[in-house]
Coordinates of C-alpha atoms in Angstrom, one line a residue:
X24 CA 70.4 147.7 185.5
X25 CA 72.1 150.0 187.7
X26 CA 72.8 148.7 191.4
X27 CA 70.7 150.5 193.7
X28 CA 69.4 150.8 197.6
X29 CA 66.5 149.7 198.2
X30 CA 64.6 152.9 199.4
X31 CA 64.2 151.6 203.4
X32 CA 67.8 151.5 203.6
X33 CA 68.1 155.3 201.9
X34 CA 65.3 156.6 204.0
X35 CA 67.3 154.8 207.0
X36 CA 70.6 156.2 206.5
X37 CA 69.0 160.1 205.7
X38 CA 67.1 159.6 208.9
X39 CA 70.5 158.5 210.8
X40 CA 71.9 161.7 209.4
X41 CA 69.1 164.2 210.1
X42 CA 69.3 163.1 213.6
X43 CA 72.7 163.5 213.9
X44 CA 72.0 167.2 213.1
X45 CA 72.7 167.3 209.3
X46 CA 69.7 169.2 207.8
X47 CA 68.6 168.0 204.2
X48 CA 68.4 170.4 201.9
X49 CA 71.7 171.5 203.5
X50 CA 73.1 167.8 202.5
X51 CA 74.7 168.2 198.5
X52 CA 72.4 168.7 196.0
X53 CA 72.7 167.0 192.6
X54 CA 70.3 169.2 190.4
X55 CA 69.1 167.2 186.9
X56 CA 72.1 167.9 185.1
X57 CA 73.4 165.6 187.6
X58 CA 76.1 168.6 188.1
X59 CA 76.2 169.6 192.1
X60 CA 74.2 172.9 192.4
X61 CA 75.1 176.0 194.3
X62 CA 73.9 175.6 198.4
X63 CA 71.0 177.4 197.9
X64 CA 71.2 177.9 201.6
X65 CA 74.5 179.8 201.2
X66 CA 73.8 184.3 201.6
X67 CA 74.1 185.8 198.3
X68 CA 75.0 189.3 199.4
X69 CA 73.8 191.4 196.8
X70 CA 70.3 193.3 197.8
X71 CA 67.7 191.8 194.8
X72 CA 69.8 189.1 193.5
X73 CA 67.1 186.4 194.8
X74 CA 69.4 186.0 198.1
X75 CA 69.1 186.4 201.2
X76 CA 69.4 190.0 201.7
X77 CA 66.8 192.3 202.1
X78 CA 64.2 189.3 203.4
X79 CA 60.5 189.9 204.9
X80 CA 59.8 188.4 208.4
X81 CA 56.4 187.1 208.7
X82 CA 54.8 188.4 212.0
X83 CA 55.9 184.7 213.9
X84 CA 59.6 185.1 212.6
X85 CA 59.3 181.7 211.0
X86 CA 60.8 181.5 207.7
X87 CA 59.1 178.4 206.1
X88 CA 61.9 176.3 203.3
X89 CA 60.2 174.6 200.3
X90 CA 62.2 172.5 198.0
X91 CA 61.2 172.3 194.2
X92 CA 63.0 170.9 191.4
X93 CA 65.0 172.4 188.9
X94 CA 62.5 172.2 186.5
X95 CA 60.6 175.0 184.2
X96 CA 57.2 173.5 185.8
X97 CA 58.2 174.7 189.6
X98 CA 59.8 178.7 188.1
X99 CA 56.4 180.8 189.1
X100 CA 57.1 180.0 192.7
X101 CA 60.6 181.5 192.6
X102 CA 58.9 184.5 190.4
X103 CA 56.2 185.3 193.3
X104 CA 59.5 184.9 195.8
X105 CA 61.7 187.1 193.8
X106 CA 64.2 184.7 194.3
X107 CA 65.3 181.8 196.4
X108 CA 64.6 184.1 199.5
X109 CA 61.9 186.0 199.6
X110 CA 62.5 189.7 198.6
X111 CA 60.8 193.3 198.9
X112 CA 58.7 193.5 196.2
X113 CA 57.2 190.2 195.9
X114 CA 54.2 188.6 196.1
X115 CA 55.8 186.8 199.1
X116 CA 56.7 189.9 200.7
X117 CA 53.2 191.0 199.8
X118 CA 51.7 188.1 201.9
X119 CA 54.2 188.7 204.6
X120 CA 55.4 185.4 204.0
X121 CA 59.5 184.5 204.4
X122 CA 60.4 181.7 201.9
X123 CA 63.3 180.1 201.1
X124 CA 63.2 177.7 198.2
X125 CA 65.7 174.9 198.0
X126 CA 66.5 172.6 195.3
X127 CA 65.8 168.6 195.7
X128 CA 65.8 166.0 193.2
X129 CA 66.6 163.2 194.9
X130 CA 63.4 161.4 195.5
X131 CA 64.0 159.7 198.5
X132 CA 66.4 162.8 199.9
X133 CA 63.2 165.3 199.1
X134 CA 60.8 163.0 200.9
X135 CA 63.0 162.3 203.7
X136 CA 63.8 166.3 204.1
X137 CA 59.5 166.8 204.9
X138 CA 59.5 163.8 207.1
X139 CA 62.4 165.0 209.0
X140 CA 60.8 168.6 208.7
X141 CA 63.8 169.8 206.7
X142 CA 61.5 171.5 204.8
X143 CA 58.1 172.6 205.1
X144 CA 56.9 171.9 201.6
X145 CA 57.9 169.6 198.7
X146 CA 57.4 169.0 195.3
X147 CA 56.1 166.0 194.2
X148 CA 55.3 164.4 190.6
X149 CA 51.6 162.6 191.4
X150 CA 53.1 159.4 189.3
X151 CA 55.9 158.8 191.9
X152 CA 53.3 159.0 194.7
X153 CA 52.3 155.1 194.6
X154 CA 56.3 154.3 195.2
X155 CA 57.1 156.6 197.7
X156 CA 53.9 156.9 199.9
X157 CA 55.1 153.8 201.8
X158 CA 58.0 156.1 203.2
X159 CA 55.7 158.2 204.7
X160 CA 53.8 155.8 206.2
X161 CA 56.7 153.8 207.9
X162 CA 58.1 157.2 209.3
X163 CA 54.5 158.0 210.6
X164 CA 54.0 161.2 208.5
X165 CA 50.3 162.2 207.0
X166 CA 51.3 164.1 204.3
X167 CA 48.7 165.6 201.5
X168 CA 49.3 166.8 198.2
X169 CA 47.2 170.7 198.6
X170 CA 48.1 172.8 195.3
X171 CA 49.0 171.6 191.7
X172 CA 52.4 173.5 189.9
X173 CA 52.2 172.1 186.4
X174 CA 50.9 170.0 183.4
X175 CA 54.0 168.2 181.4
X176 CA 53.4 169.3 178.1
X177 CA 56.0 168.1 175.8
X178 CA 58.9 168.0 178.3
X179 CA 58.8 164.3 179.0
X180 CA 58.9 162.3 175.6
X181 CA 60.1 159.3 174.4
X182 CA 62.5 159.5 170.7
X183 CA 63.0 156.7 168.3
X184 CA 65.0 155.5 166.2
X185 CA 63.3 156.4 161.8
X186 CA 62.4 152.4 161.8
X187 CA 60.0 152.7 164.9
X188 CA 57.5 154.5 163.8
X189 CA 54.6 153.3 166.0
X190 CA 54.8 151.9 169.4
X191 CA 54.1 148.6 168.3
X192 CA 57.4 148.6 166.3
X193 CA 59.2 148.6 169.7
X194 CA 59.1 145.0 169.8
X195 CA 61.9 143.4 169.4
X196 CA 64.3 146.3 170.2
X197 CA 66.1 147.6 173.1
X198 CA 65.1 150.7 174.5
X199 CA 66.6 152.7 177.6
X200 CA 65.2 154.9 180.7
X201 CA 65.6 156.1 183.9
X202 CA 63.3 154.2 185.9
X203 CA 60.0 154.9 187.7
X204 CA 60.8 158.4 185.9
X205 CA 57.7 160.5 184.6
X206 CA 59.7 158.9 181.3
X207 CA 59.2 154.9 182.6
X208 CA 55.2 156.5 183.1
X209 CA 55.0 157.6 179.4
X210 CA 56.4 154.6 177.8
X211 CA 54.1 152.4 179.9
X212 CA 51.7 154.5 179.0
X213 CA 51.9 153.5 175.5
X214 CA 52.6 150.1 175.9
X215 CA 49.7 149.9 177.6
X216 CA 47.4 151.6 175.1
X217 CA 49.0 149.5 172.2
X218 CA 47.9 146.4 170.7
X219 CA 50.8 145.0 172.2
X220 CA 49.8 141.6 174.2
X221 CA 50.5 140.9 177.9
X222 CA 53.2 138.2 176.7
X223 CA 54.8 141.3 174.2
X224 CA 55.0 143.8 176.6
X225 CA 56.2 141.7 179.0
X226 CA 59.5 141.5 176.7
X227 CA 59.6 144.4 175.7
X228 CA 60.1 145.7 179.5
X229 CA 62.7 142.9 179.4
X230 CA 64.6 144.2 176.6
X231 CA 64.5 148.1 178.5
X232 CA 67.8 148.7 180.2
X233 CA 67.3 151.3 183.3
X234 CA 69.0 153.2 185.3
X235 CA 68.1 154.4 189.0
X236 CA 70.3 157.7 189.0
X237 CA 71.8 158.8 185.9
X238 CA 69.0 160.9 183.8
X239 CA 71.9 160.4 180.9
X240 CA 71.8 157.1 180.8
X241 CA 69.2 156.5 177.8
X242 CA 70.0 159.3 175.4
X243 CA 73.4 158.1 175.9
X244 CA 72.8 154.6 174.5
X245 CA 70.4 156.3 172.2
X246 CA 73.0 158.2 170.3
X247 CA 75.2 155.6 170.2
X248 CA 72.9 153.6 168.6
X249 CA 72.4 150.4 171.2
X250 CA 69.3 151.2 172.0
X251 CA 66.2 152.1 169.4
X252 CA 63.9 153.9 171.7
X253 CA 65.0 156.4 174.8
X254 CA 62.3 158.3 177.5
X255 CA 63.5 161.4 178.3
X256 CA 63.1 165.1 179.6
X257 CA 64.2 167.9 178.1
X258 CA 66.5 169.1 177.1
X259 CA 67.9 165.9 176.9
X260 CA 65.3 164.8 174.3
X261 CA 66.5 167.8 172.4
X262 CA 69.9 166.2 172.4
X263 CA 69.3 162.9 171.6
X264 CA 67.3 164.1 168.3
X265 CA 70.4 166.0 167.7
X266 CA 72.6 162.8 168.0
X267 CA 71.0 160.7 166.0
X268 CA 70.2 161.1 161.9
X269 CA 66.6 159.9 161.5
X270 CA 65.6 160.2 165.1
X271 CA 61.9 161.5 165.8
X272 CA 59.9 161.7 169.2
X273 CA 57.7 158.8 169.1
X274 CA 55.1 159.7 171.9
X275 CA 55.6 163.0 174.2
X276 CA 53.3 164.8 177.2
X277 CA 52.4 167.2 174.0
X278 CA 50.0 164.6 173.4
X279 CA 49.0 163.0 176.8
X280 CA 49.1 166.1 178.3
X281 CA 47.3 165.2 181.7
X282 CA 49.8 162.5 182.1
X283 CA 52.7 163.9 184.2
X284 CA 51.5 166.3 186.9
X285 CA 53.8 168.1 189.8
X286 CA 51.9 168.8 192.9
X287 CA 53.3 170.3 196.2
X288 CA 53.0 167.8 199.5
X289 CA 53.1 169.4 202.9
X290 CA 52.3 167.9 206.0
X291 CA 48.9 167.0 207.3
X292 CA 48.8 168.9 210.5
X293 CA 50.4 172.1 208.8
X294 CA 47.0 172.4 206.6
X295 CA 45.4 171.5 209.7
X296 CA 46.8 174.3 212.5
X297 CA 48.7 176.5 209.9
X298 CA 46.0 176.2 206.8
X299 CA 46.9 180.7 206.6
X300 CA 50.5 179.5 205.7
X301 CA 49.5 177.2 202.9
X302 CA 47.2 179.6 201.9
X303 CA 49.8 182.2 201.3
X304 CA 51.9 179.6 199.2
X305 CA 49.1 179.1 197.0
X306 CA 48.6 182.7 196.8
X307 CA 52.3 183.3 195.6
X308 CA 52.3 180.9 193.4
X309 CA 49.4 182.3 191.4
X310 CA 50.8 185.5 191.3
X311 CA 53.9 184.4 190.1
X312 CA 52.1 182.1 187.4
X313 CA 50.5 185.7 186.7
X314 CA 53.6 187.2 187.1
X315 CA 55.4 185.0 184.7
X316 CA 52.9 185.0 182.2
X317 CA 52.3 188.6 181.5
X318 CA 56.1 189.0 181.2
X319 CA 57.4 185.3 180.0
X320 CA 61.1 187.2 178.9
X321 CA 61.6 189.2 182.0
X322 CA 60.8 185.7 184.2
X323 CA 62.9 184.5 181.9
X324 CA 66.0 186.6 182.8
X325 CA 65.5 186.8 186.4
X326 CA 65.3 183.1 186.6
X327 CA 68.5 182.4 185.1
X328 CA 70.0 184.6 187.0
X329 CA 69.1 182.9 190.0
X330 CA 68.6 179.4 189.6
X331 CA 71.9 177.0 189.0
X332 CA 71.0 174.9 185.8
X333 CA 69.3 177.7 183.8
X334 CA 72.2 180.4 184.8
X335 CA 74.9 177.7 183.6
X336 CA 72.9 175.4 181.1
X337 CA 70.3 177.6 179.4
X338 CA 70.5 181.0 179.8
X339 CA 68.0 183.4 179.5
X340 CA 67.0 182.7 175.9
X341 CA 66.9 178.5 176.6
X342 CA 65.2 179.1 180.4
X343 CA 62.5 181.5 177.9
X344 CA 62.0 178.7 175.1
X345 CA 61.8 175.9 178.3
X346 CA 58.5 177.6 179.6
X347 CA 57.0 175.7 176.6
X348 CA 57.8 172.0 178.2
X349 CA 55.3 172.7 180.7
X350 CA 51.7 174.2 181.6
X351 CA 51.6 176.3 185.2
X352 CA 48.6 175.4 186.8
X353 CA 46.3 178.6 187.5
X354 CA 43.4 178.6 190.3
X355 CA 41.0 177.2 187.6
X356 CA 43.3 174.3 186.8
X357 CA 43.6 173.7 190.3
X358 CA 39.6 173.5 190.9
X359 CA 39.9 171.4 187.9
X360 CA 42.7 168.9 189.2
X361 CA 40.7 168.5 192.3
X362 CA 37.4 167.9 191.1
X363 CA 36.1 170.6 192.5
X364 CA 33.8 171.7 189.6
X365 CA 32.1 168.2 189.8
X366 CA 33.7 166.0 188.0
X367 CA 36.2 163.7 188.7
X368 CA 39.5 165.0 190.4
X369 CA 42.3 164.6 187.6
X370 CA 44.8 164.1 190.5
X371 CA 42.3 160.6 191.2
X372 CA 43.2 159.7 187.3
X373 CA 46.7 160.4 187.3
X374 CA 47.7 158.4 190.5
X375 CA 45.5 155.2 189.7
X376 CA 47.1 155.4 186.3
X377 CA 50.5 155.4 187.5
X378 CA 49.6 152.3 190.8
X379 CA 48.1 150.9 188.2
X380 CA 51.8 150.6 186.2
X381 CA 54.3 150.1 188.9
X382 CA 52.7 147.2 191.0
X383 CA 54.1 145.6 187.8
X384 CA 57.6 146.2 188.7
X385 CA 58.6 144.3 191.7
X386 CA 61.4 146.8 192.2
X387 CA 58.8 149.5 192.5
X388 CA 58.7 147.4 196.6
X389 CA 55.3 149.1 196.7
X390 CA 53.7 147.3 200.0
X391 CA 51.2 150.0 201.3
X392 CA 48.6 151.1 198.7
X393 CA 46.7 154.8 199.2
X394 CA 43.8 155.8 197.5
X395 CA 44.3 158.9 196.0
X396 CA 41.4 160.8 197.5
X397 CA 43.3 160.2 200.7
X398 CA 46.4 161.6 200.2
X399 CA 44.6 165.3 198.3
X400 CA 43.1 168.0 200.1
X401 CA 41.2 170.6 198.5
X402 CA 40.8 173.0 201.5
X403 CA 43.0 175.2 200.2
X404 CA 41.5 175.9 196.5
X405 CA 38.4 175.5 198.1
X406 CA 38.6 178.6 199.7
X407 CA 40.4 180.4 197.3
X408 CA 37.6 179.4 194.8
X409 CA 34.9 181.1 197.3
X410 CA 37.0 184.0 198.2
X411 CA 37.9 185.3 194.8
X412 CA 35.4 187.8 192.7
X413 CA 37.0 187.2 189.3
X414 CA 35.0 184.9 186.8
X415 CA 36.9 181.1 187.1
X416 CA 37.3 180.4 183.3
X417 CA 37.1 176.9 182.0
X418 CA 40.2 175.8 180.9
X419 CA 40.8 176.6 177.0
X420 CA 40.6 173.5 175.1
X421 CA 42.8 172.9 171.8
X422 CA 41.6 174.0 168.0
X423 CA 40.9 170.7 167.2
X424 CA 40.9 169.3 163.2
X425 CA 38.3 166.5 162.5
X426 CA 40.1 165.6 159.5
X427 CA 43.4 164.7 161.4
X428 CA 41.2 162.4 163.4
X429 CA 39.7 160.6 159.6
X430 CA 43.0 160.7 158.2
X431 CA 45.7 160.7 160.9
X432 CA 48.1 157.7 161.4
X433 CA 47.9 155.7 164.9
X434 CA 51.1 156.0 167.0
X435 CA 49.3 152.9 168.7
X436 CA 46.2 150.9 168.4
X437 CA 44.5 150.0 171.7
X438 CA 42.2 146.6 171.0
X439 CA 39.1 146.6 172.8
X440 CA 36.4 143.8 173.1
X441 CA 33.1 145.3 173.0
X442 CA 30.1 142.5 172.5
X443 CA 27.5 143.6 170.3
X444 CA 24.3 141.2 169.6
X445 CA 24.0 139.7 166.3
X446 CA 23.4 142.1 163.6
X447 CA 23.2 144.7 166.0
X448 CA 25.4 148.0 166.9
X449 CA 23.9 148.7 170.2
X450 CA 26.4 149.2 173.4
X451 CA 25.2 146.9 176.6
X452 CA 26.1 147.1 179.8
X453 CA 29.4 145.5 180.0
X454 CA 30.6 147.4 177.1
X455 CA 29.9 150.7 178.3
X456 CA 32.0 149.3 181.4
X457 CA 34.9 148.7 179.6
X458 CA 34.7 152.2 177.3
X459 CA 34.7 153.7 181.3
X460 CA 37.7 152.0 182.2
X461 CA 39.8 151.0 179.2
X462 CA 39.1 154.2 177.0
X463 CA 37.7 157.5 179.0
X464 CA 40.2 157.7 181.3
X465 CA 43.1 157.6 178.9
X466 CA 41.2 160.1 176.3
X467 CA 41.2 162.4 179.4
X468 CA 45.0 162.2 180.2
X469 CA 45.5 162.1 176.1
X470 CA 43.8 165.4 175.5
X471 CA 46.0 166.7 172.8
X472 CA 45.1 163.5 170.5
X473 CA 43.0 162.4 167.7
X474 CA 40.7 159.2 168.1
X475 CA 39.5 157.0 165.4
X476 CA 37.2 154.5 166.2
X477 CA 37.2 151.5 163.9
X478 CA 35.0 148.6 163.8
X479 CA 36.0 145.2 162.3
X480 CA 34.5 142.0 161.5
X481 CA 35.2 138.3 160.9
X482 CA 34.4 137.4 157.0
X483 CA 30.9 135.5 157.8
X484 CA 28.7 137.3 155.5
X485 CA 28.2 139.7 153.0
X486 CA 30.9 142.0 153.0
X487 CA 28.6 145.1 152.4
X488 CA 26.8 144.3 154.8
X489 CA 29.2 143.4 157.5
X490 CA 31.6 147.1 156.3
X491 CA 28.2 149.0 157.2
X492 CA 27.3 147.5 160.5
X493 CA 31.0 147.8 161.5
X494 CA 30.9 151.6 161.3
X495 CA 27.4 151.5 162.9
X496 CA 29.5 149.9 165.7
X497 CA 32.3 151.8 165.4
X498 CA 29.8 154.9 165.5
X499 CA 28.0 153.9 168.7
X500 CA 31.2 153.8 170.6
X501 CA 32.2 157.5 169.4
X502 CA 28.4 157.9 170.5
X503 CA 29.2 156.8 174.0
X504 CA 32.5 158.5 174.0
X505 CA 31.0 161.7 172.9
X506 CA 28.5 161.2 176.4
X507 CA 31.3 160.9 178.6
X508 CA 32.6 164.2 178.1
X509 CA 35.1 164.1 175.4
X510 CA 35.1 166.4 172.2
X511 CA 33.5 165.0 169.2
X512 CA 36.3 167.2 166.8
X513 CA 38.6 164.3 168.6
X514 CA 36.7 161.6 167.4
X515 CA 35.6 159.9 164.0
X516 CA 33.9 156.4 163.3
X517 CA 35.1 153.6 160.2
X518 CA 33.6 150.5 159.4
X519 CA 36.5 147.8 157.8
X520 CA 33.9 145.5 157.4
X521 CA 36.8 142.1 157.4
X522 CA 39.4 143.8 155.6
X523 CA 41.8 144.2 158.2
X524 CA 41.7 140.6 160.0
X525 CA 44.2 140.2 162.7
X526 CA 44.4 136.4 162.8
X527 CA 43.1 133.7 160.5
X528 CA 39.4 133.4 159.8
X529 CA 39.8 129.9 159.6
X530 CA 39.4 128.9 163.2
X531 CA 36.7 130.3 165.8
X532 CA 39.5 131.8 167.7
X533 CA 40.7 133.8 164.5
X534 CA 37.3 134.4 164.1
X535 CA 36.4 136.1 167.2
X536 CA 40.3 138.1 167.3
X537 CA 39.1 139.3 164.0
X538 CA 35.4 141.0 165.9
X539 CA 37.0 143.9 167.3
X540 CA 36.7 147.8 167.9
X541 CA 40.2 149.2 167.4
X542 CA 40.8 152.4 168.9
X543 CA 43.5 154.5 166.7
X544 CA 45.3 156.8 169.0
X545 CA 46.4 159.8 166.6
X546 CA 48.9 162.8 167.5
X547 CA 47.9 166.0 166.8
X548 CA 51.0 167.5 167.5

């Protein structure tokens, strides 16, 4: 594992030099190539070219920085700036709104650059939040997370090696990460969802190599052959399938895609004596999402014209196809995100999720924990909800094929003990408990999957009879499931009956591992 600091002594040595008079995002910036980007501070002195020229003041005179990442998911905000500065024209300009947008991927460097007031906005991936929470709270900055940027949706994957072909194959290999990436967050997601035990993920988490800093590290090994498994974002994972004959993506935000979420932070007292400012940010980033997706090619070329990585990396043809790693959050994903049309707040799921995974990793030094309701405010959207006349559609949910769900094979198996009475198929209480917290909320952050529900039994008793009360079982869960909001095309019921034991029927203990409801996750992708 690569030596790092822990994050006290980072945020300690930033703060030493923001009060020394170095600004942050004027500090080197190391985009995700790990190459050092172009000061995006730095005049650009061509009139258009997304520099400085040509720049709208706001009635105060305050230009107001943001820094995003480098990252397909963040590009409608440079779209609505027409640039890194804002420029005539824009949505920005529009909203007589100066903007200068800065690139931070450093997480302790982008956190440190709000608390210091570097910067007036940041980006922030909601899975990170549990970790680095705490550094706001030492430094005695409210912070709240006010707009959502983007879904992950097939940017973030995990590859493997032709031999691992479902996640429970990982043990007893090596696999490789950077960690407490969005990366680390989708392989523990399907650890976690596997029929993996406590004991076997345990050592499988022993056998991962991580790195802190080098977003190379695991497709490295990965081609090289040392390690079976790598998590990765593109285009990395594009690379290491390239590498390696035989290499396949195992598990990717195509499928769990409400897994990985970017959200932008600002300050608490900005929403609370500027709330016009971060109103107008919201604004510009839904017309650029507008923007961007009426005209996906000419975003395209004026992005990689302006920002570092896709000018030197990508290109405008590569920055085009990388708008497909990510979802750009509209207004009606935002009401969505923040629970606003009555349900549950998907920004609530995602974080508990994630603080859920990392106070398993001692490194993670989490010693403050947040409930997420705390740390979201939905003023903003609120009021953009109210004050806009156009109809909010739902959000458009994927053509769905029942018969991938009845014939699909599981990239992992989650076990779940539900208790049914003898001879019965009815859900109690405690059941319908566990289906709430072991089941819903990963069918929900797993939208683009299949689900097959399969009951099994011990081998007491006639087999036909036990095979049909098995499905009855297996059916009263899809039942339930089907209640709690999620699409019955995902979902289909089998009985085994006690043809596919787990563990000896021999012994009472074999017995009762063999009375279980397995739930197949499938990938529809």
């Amino acid at each position: 594992m690569a030596v790092k600091l822990k994050p006290a002594a980072k945020i300690l040595i930033l703060l030493i030099l923001a009060g020394a008079g170095f600004a942050v995002y004027q500090l080197v910036i190391v985009d995700k190539s790990g190459r050092v980007a172009d000061n995006p501070d730095r005049p650009t002195p061509v009139p258009g070219s997304g520099g400085t020229a040509g720049t709208v003041d706001t009635p105060s005179g305050n230009t107001y920085k943001m820094a995003l990442s480098e990252w397909p998911g963040h590009m409608p905000m440079v779209v609505g700036n027409g640039g890194l500065t804002t420029q005539p024209g824009s949505a920005a300009a529009a909203e007589r709104l100066t903007l200068q947008i800065v690139f931070i991927e450093d997480p302790i460097k982008k956190n440190v650059a709000l608390q210091t007031g570097a910067v007036d906005f940041v980006w922030q991936v909601v899975d990170e939040m549990p970790i680095n929470m705490g550094s706001y709270k030492k430094t005695g900055v409210e912070v709240r997370a006010f707009l959502q940027i983007d879904w992950s949706r097939g940017g973030d994957a995990c590859v493997a090696a032709r031999e691992v072909q479902k996640v429970e194959d990982i043990l007893g290999r090596k696999s490789a990460m950077m960690m407490f990436s969005p990366d680390h967050t989708v392989f523990e997601f399907m650890l976690n969802n596997s029929r993996l035990t406590p004991a076997q993920i345990l050592q499988v988490r022993t056998d991962t190599s991580f790195s802190m800093d080098d977003f190379t590290f695991g497709r490295v090994l990965f081609t090289q052959g040392k390690v079976d498994v790598a998590c990765l974002w593109e285009p990395d994972v594009t690379l290491a399938l390239q590498g390696r004959a035989g290499a396949h993506r195992l598990f990717s935000t195509a499928d769990a895609t409400e897994l990985i979420a970017d959200v932008l932070l600002t300050r608490k007292n900005t929403l609370e004596t500027k709330p016009q400012v971060a109103e107008k940010i919201a604004r510009v980033w839904f017309a650029g999402v507008v923007k961007a997706e009426a005209d996906r090619k000419a975003a395209a070329a004026m992005i990689a014209k302006v920002v570092p990585r896709f000018r030197d990396e990508l290109g405008a043809k590569g920055t085009l196809a990388a708008f497909n790693w990510v979802k750009w959050a509209d207004l009606a994903e935002n009401v969505r995100f923040f629970g606003l049309q009555g349900g549950r707040a998907s920004f609530d799921r995602v974080y508990n999720q994630a603080d859920t995974i990392w106070t398993n990793y001692p490194e993670a030094e989490i010693t403050d924990r947040f409930a997420p309701a705390a740390l979201r405010d939905d003023s903003i959207i609120r009021k953009l909800r109210s004050a806009t006349t156009a109809k909010i559609t739902e959000t458009k949910t994927p053509d769905y094929k029942p018969q991938v769900a009845k014939t699909g094979r599981a990239v992992f198996t989650k076990p779940v003990t539900i208790n049914f009475d003898p001879g019965e198929s009815d859900l109690d209480a405690e059941s319908m408990h566990i289906l709430n917290n072991q089941v819903v909320p990963q069918l929900e952050m797993a939208r683009a999957m299949y689900v097959r529900v399969e009951g099994n039994t011990d081998n007491v008793g006639r087999e036909r009879f036990n095979e049909s009360l098995s499905e009855k079982r297996a059916q009263s869960v899809v039942d339930y499931l089907i209640e709690k909001g999620i699409d019955k095309r995902r979902l289909t019921a089998k009985g085994n009956g006690s043809a596919n034991p787990v563990a000896s029927n021999k012994t009472s203990d074999g017995r009762a591992a063999n009375r279980r409801t397995d739930i197949l996750f499938i990938s529809g992708s």
